[in-house]
Coordinates of C-alpha atoms in Angstrom, one line a residue:
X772 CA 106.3 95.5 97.3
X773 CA 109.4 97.7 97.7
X774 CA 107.7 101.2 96.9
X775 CA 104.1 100.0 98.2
X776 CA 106.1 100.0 101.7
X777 CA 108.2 103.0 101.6
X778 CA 106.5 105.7 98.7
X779 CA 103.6 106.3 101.6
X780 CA 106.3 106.9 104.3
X781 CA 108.1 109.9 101.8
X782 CA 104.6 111.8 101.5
X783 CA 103.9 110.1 97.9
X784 CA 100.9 109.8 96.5
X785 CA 99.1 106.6 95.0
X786 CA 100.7 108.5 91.3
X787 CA 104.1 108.6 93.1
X788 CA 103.5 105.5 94.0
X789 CA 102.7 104.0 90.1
X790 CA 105.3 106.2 89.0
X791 CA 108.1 104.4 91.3
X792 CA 107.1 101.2 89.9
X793 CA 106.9 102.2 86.3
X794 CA 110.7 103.4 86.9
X795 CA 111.5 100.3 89.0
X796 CA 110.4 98.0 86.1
X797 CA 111.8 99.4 83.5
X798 CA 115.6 99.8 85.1
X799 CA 114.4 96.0 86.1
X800 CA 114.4 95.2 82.4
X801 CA 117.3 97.3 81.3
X802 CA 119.9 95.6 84.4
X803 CA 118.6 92.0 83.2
X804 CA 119.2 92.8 79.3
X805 CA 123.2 93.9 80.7
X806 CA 123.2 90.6 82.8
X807 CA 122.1 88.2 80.0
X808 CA 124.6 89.7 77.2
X809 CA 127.5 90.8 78.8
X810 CA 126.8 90.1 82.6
X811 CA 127.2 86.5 84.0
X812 CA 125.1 85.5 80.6
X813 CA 122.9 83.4 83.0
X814 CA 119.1 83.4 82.6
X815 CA 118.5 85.7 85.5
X816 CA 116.1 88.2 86.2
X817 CA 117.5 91.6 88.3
X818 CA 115.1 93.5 90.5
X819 CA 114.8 95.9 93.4
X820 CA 116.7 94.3 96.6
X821 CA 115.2 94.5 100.2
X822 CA 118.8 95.3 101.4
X823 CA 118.2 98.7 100.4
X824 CA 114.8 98.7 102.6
X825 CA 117.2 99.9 105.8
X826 CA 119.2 102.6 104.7
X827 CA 116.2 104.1 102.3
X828 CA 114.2 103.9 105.5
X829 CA 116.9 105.9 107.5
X830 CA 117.1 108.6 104.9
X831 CA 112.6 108.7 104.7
X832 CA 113.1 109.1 108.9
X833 CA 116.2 112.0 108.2
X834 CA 113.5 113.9 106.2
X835 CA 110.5 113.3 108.4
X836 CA 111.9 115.6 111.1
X837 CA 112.2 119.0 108.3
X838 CA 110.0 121.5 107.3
X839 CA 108.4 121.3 103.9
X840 CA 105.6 123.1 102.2
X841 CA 103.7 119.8 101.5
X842 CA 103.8 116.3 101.3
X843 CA 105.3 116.3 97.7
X844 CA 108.2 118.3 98.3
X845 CA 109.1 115.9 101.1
X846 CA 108.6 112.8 98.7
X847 CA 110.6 115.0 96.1
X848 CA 113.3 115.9 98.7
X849 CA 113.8 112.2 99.6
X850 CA 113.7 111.0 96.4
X851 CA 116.7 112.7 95.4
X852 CA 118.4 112.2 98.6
X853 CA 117.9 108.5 97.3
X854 CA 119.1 109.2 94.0
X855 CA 122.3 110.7 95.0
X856 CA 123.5 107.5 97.8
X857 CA 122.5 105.2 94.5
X858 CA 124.8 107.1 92.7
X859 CA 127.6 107.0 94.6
X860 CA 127.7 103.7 96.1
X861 CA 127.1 102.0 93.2
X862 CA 130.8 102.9 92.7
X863 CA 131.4 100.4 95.8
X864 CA 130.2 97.0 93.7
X865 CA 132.0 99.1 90.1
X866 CA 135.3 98.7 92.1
X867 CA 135.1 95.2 93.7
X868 CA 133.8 93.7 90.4
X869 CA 135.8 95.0 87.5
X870 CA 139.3 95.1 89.9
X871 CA 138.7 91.5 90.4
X872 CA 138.5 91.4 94.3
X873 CA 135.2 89.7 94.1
X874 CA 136.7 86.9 91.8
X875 CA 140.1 86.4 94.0
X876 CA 137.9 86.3 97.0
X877 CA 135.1 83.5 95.2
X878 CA 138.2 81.5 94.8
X879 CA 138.1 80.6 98.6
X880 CA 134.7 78.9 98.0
X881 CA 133.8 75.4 97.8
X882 CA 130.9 73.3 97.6
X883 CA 130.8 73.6 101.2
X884 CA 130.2 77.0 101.4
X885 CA 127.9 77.2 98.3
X886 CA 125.3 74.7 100.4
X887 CA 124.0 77.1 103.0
X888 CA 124.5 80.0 101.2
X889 CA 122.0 78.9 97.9
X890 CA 119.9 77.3 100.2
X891 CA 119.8 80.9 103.0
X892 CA 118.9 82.3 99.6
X893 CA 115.7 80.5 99.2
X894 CA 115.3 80.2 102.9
X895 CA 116.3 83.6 104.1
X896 CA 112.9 85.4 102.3
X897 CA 110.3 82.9 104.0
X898 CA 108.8 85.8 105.6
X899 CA 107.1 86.4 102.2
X900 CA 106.0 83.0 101.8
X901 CA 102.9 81.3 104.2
X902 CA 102.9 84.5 106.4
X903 CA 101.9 86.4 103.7
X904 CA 99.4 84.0 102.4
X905 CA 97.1 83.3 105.6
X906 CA 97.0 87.1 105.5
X907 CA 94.2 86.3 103.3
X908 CA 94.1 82.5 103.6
X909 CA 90.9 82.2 101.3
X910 CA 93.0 82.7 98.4
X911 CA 96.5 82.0 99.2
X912 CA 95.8 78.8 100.0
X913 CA 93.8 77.6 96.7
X914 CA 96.3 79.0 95.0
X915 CA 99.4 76.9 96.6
X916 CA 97.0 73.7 96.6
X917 CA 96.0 74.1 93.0
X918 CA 99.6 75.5 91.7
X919 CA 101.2 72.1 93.3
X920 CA 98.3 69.5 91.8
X921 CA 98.1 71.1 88.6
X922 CA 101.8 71.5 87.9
X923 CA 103.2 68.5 89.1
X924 CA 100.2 65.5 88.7
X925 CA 98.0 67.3 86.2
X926 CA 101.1 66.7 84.2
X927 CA 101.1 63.0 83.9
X928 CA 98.1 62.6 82.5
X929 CA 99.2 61.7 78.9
X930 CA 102.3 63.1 77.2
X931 CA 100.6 66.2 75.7
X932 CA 99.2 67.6 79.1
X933 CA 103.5 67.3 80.3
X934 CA 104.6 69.9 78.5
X935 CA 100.9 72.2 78.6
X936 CA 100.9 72.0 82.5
X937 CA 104.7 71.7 83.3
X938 CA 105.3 75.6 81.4
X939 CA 101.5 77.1 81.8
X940 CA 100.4 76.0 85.0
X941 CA 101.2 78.8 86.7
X942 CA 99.8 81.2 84.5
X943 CA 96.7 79.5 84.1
X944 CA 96.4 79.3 88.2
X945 CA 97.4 83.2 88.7
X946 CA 94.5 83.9 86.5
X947 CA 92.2 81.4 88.1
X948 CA 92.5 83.1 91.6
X949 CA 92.9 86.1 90.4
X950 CA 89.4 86.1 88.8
X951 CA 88.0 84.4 92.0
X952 CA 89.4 86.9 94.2
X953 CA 88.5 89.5 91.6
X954 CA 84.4 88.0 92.2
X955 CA 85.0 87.9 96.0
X956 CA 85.7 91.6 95.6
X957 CA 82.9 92.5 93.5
X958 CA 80.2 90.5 95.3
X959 CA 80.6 92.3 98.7
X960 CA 82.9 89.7 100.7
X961 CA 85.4 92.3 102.1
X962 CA 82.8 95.0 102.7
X963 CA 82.7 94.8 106.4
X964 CA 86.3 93.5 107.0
X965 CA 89.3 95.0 108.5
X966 CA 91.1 97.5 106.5
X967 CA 94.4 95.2 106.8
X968 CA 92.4 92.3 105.0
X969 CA 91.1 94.7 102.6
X970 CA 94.5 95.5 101.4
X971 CA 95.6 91.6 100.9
X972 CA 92.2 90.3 99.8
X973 CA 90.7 93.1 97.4
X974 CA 91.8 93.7 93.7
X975 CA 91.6 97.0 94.0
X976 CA 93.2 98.0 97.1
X977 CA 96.4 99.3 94.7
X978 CA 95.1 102.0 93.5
X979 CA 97.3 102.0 90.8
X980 CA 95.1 101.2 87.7
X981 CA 93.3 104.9 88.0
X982 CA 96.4 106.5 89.2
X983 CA 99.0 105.4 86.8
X984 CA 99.6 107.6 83.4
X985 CA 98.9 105.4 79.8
X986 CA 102.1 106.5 78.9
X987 CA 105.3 107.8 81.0
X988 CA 109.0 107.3 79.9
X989 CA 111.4 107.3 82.9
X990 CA 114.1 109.7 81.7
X991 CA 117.3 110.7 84.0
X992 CA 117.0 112.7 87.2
X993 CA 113.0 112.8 86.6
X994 CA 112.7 113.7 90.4
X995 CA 115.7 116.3 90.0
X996 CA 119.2 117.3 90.5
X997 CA 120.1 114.3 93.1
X998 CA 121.1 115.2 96.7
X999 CA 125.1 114.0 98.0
X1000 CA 125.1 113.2 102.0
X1001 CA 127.7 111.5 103.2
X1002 CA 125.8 109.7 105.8
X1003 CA 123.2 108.7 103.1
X1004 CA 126.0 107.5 100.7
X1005 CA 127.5 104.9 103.3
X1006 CA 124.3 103.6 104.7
X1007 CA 123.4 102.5 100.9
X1008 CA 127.5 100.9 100.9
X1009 CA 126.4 98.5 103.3
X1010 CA 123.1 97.5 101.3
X1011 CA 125.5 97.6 97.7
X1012 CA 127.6 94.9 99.5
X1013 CA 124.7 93.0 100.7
X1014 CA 123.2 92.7 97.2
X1015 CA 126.7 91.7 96.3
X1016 CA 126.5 88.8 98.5
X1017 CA 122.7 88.0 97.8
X1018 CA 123.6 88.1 94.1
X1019 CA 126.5 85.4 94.1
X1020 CA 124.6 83.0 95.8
X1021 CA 121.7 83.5 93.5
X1022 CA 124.1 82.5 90.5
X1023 CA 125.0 79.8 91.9
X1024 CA 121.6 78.7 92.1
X1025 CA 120.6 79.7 88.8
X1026 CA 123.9 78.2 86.9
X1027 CA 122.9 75.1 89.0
X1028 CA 118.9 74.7 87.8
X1029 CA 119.8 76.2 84.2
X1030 CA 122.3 73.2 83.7
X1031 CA 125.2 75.6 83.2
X1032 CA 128.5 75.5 85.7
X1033 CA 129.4 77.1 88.2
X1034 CA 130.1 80.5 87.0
X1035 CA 133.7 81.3 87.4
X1036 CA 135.5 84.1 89.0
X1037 CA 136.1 86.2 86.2
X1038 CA 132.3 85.8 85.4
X1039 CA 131.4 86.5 89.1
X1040 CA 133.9 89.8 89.1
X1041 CA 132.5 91.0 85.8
X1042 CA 128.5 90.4 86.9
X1043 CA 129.2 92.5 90.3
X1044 CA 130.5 94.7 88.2
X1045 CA 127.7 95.4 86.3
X1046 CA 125.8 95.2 88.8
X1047 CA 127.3 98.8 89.9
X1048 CA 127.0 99.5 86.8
X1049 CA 123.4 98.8 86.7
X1050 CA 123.2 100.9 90.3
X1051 CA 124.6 103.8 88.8
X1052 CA 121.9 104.0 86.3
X1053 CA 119.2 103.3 88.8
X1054 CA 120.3 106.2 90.5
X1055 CA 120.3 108.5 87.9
X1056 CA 116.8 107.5 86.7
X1057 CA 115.5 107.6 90.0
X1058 CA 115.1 104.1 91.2
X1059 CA 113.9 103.5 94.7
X1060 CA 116.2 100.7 95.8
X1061 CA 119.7 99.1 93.7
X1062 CA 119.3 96.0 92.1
X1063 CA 119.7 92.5 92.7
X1064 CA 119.3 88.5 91.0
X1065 CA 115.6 87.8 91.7
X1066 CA 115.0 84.4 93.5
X1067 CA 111.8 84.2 92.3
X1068 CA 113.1 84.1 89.0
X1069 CA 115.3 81.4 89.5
X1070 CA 113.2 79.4 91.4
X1071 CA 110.8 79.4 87.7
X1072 CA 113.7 77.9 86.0
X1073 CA 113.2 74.8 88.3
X1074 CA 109.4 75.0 88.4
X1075 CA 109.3 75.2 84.4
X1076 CA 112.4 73.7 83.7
X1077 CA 112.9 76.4 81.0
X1078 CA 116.7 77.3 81.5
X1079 CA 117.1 79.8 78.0
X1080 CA 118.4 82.9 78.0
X1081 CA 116.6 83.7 75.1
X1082 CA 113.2 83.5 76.7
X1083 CA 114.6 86.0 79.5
X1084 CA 115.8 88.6 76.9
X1085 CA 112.1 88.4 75.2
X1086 CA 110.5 88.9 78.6
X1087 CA 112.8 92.3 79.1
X1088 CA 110.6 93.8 76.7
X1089 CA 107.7 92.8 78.3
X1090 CA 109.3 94.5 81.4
X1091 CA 110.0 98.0 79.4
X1092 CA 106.6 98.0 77.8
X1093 CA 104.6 97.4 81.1
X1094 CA 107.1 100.2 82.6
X1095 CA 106.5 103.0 79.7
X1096 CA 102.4 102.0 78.8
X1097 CA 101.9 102.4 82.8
X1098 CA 97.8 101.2 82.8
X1099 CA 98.6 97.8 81.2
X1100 CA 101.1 97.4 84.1
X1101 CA 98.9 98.4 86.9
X1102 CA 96.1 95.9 86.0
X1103 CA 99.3 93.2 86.9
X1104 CA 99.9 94.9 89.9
X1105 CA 96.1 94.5 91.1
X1106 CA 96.9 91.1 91.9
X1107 CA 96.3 90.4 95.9
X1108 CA 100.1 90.0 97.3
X1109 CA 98.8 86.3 99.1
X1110 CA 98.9 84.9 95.3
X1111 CA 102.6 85.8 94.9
X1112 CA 102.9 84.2 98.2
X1113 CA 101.9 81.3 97.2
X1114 CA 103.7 80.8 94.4
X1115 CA 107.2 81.8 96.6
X1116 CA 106.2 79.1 98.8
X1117 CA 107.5 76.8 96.1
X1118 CA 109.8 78.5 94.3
X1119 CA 112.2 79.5 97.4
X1120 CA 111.9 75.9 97.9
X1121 CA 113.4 75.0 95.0
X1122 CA 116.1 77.4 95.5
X1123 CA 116.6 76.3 98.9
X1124 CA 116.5 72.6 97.8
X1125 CA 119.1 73.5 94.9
X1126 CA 121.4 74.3 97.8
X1127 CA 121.3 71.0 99.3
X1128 CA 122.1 69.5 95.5
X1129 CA 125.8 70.7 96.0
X1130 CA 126.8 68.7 99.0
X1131 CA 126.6 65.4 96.4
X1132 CA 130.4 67.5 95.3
X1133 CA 131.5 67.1 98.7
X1134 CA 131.9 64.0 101.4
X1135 CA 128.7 64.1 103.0
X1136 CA 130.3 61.5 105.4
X1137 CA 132.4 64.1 106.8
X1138 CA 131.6 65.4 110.3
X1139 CA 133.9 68.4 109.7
X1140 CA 131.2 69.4 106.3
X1141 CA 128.2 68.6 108.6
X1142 CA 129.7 71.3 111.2
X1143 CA 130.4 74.0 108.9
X1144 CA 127.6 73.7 106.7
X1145 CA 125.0 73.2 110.2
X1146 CA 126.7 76.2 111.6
X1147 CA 126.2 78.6 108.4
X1148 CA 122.9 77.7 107.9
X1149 CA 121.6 78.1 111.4
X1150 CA 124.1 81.4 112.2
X1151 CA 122.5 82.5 108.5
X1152 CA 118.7 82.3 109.9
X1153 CA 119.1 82.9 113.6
X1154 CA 121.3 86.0 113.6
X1155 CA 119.0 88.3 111.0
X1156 CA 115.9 87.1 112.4
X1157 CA 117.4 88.2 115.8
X1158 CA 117.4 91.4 113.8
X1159 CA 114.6 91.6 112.3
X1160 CA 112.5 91.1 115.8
X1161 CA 114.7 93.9 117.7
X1162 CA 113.9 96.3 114.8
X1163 CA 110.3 95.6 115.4
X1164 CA 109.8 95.8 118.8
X1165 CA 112.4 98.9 119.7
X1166 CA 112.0 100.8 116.3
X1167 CA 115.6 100.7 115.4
X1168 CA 118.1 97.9 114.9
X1169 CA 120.5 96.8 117.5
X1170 CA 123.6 98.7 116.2
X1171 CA 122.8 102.0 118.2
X1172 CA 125.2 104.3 117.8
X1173 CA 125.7 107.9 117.5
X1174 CA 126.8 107.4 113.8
X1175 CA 123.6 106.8 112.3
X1176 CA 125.6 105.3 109.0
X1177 CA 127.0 103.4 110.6
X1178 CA 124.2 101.7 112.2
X1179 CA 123.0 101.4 108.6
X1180 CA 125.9 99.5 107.7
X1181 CA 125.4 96.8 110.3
X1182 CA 121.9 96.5 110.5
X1183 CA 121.8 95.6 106.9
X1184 CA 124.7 93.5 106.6
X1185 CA 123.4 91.3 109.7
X1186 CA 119.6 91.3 108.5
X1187 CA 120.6 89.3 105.3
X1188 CA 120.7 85.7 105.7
X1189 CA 123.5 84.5 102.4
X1190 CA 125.7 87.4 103.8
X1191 CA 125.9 86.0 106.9
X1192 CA 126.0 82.5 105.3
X1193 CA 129.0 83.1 103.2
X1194 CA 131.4 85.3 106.1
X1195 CA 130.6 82.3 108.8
X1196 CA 131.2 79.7 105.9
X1197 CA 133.8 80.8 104.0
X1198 CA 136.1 81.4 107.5
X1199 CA 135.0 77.8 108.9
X1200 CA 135.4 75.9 105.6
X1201 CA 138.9 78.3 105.3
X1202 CA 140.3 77.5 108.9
X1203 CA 139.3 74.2 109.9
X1204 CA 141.4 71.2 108.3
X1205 CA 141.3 73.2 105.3
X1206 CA 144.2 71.6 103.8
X1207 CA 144.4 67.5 105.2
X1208 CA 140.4 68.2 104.4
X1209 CA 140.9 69.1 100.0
X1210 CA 139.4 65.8 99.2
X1211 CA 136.2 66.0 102.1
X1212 CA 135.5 69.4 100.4
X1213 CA 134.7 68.7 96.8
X1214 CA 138.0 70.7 95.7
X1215 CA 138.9 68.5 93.1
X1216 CA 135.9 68.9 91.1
X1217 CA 135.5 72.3 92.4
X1218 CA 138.6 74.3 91.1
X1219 CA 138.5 73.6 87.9
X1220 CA 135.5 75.9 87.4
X1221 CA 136.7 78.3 89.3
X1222 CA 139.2 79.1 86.2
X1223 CA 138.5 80.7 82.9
X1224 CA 139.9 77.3 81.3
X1225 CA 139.5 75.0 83.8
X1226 CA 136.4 73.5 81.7
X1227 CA 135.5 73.4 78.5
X1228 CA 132.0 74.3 78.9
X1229 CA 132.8 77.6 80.5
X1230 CA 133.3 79.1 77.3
X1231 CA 129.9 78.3 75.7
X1232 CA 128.0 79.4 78.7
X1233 CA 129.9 82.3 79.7
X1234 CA 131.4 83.9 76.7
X1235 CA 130.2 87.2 75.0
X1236 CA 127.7 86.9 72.1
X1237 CA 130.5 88.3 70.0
X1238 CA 133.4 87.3 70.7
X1239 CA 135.9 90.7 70.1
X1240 CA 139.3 88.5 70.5
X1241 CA 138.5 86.3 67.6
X1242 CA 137.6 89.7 65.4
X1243 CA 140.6 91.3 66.1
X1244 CA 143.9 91.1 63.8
X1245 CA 146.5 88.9 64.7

């Protein structure tokens, strides 16, 4: 989705365009393969982020207004511009993970906090849920009514059908619909229709299948040597820190439906630091956007109920072939965008529903938890949707200043809903009765996980596959 909506604005073509993606998935698969072994070790899938949409848009509209010979040497141009704010802000999350700031700062969380900022993380991307499925109702909506009747009744039938439609249910639907809307296509339906429902309705609107290479290894600076502006660099900080923010919440969220615990704050530090980690190599490969835990992918582990990160290693691979054997890949990517829509329908509710699950840690008697967690979530919807509607209406978001990075900063932080969710939070639950108010807040059961020994589950969940203390000489 990420380059479909920005490749076009840099000049690219519809190669450009299936070359972005091949690079995208296969630094996709690489980041989750660091994440499951030596990351948080949770079963979570990292992709692109839509933080990064702002700042990589500012730098597109910085290159719009030069002179180039063609189209491609713009796209080029950008491209490296891109490459070289990766690079360098990726040091931002390198610094705040591995020095511990992120983990001293999770420390100030409780179960209070962690409510409206899992369920902001669900909630905060319903933009790409029903809106983009009655973009082309006719199969978005068969696809959520099937998906929900075949998943969850289909599956009572007798004990064999359980497991058969509880983990391939999904599949099976995708490829139901797909095939319908693949006939609708063929047979003529969307011959005389707009040209915006021909690009959500059609399976061949991508144009990726004829312009995507068989096979095409992403190698380092593949656009060439990257470009270092300074106001590129700090517009991309402020969408490293968002993805920071966007990325703790979802591991809350997946530690909770993977029946792990809470992660702790060394495990938090060292997954943000990766994370940069991760950055740093998407720059230098030549990534469109940074990196961040996929929602989607966590709200499968509810939907599925298949919590192993074993089964997320395997599918890395799947990731890296699909991103190096580039026409296998591309027939994936035919798949009408309302489809996907329908499935986020249910899986950012599960995610936003796996929020709500960690009140039961906390008094949910208390009138003082009611007003923090009410005020976080509603502050965490209202204020980036505020956002969102100046952008679209006046071009630009509603930090206007002469310092465009500046405005790149703000706008980004304030358009993500869990950011805003865990400042707001975090400073109410902090301030307010914080202390005559330990009990109300869930801190007993809380702090405990919070510490590298505070439970002795954190060390089967959390530890390194090999354990290098235990191989060392005493």
């Amino acid at each position: 989705m990420i380059s479909s909506i920005v490749v076009p604005q840099m000049g690219g073509s519809h190669g450009d365009k299936a070359r972005v993606i091949q690079t995208s998935l296969f630094m996709s698969g690489i980041n989750t393969l660091l994440q499951t072994f030596i990351g948080t070790r949770l079963p979570t899938v990292m992709s692109a982020s839509f933080a990064y949409l702002i700042p990589v848009t500012s730098i597109i509209k910085d290159f719009s207004f030069r002179t180039f010979e063609d189209e491609r040497q713009r796209f080029v141009h950008t491209m490296r511009a891109i490459q070289g704010a990766l690079i360098v802000s990726s040091f931002v999350n390198i610094i705040i993970g591995y020095s511990k700031a992120w983990g001293n700062f999770s420390k100030f969380f409780s179960p209070i906090v962690i409510v409206p900022t899992v369920c902001l993380v669900g909630l905060g991307l319903f933009e790409q849920g029903f809106p983009q499925v009655a973009k082309c109702v006719e199969i978005g909506l068969p696809m959520l009514i099937l998906l929900v009747f075949s998943q969850q009744y289909m599956k009572h039938i007798n004990e064999r059908s359980y497991f058969l439609f509880e983990r391939f249910a999904l599949l099976a639907c995708i490829a139901i619909i797909w095939a319908f809307a693949a006939i609708l296509t063929v047979g003529g339906a969307y011959n005389n229709v707009s040209e915006k429902t021909k690009q959500h309705c059609r399976t061949d609107r991508s144009y990726l299948l004829s312009s995507a290479p068989w096979i095409k290894i992403p190698y380092p600076f593949q656009w060439g040597a990257p470009i270092f502006v300074a106001s590129h660099v700090f517009g991309m900080m402020g969408a490293a820190l968002v993805a920071l923010f966007e990325s703790t919440g979802a591991h809350y969220g997946a530690s909770r439906l993977a029946g792990a615990t809470p992660p702790p704050a060394h495990v938090l530090s060292r997954s943000i630091g990766l994370q940069g980690i991760g950055m740093l190599i998407e720059g230098i490969f030549g990534a469109i956007a940074g990196s961040t835990a996929s929602v989607q992918n966590i709200g499968l582990l509810g939907m599925t109920r298949v919590g192993s990160r074993r089964v997320v290693q395997i599918s890395t691979a799947f990731m890296i072939f699909f991103s190096i054997f580039g026409k296998f890949g591309a027939l994936f990517a035919s798949i009408p965008l309302p489809i996907f829509a329908a499935i986020y329908c249910i899986l950012f509710g599960l995610v936003a529903s796996t929020g709500v699950s960690f009140f039961q840690f906390a008094n949910n008697n208390s009138l003082r938890n009611i007003y923090v967690i009410g005020v976080s979530l509603f502050l965490g919807i209202s204020i980036p949707q505020y956002f969102r509607e100046f952008t679209a209406s006046a071009g630009h978001g509603p930090a206007q200043t002469n310092a465009g990075w500046f405005n790149d900063i703000l706008n980004t932080i304030f358009s993500s809903a869990p950011t805003i969710s865990i400042l707001v939070g975090t400073f109410l639950d902090n301030t307010l009765e914080a202390i005559n108010a330990a009990a109300d807040r869930g801190l007993s059961w809380w702090i405990p996980f919070q510490n590298r020994k505070g439970d002795i589950r954190t060390e089967e969940f959390y530890s390194y596959p090999i354990r290098v203390r235990e191989l060392l000489p005493r």
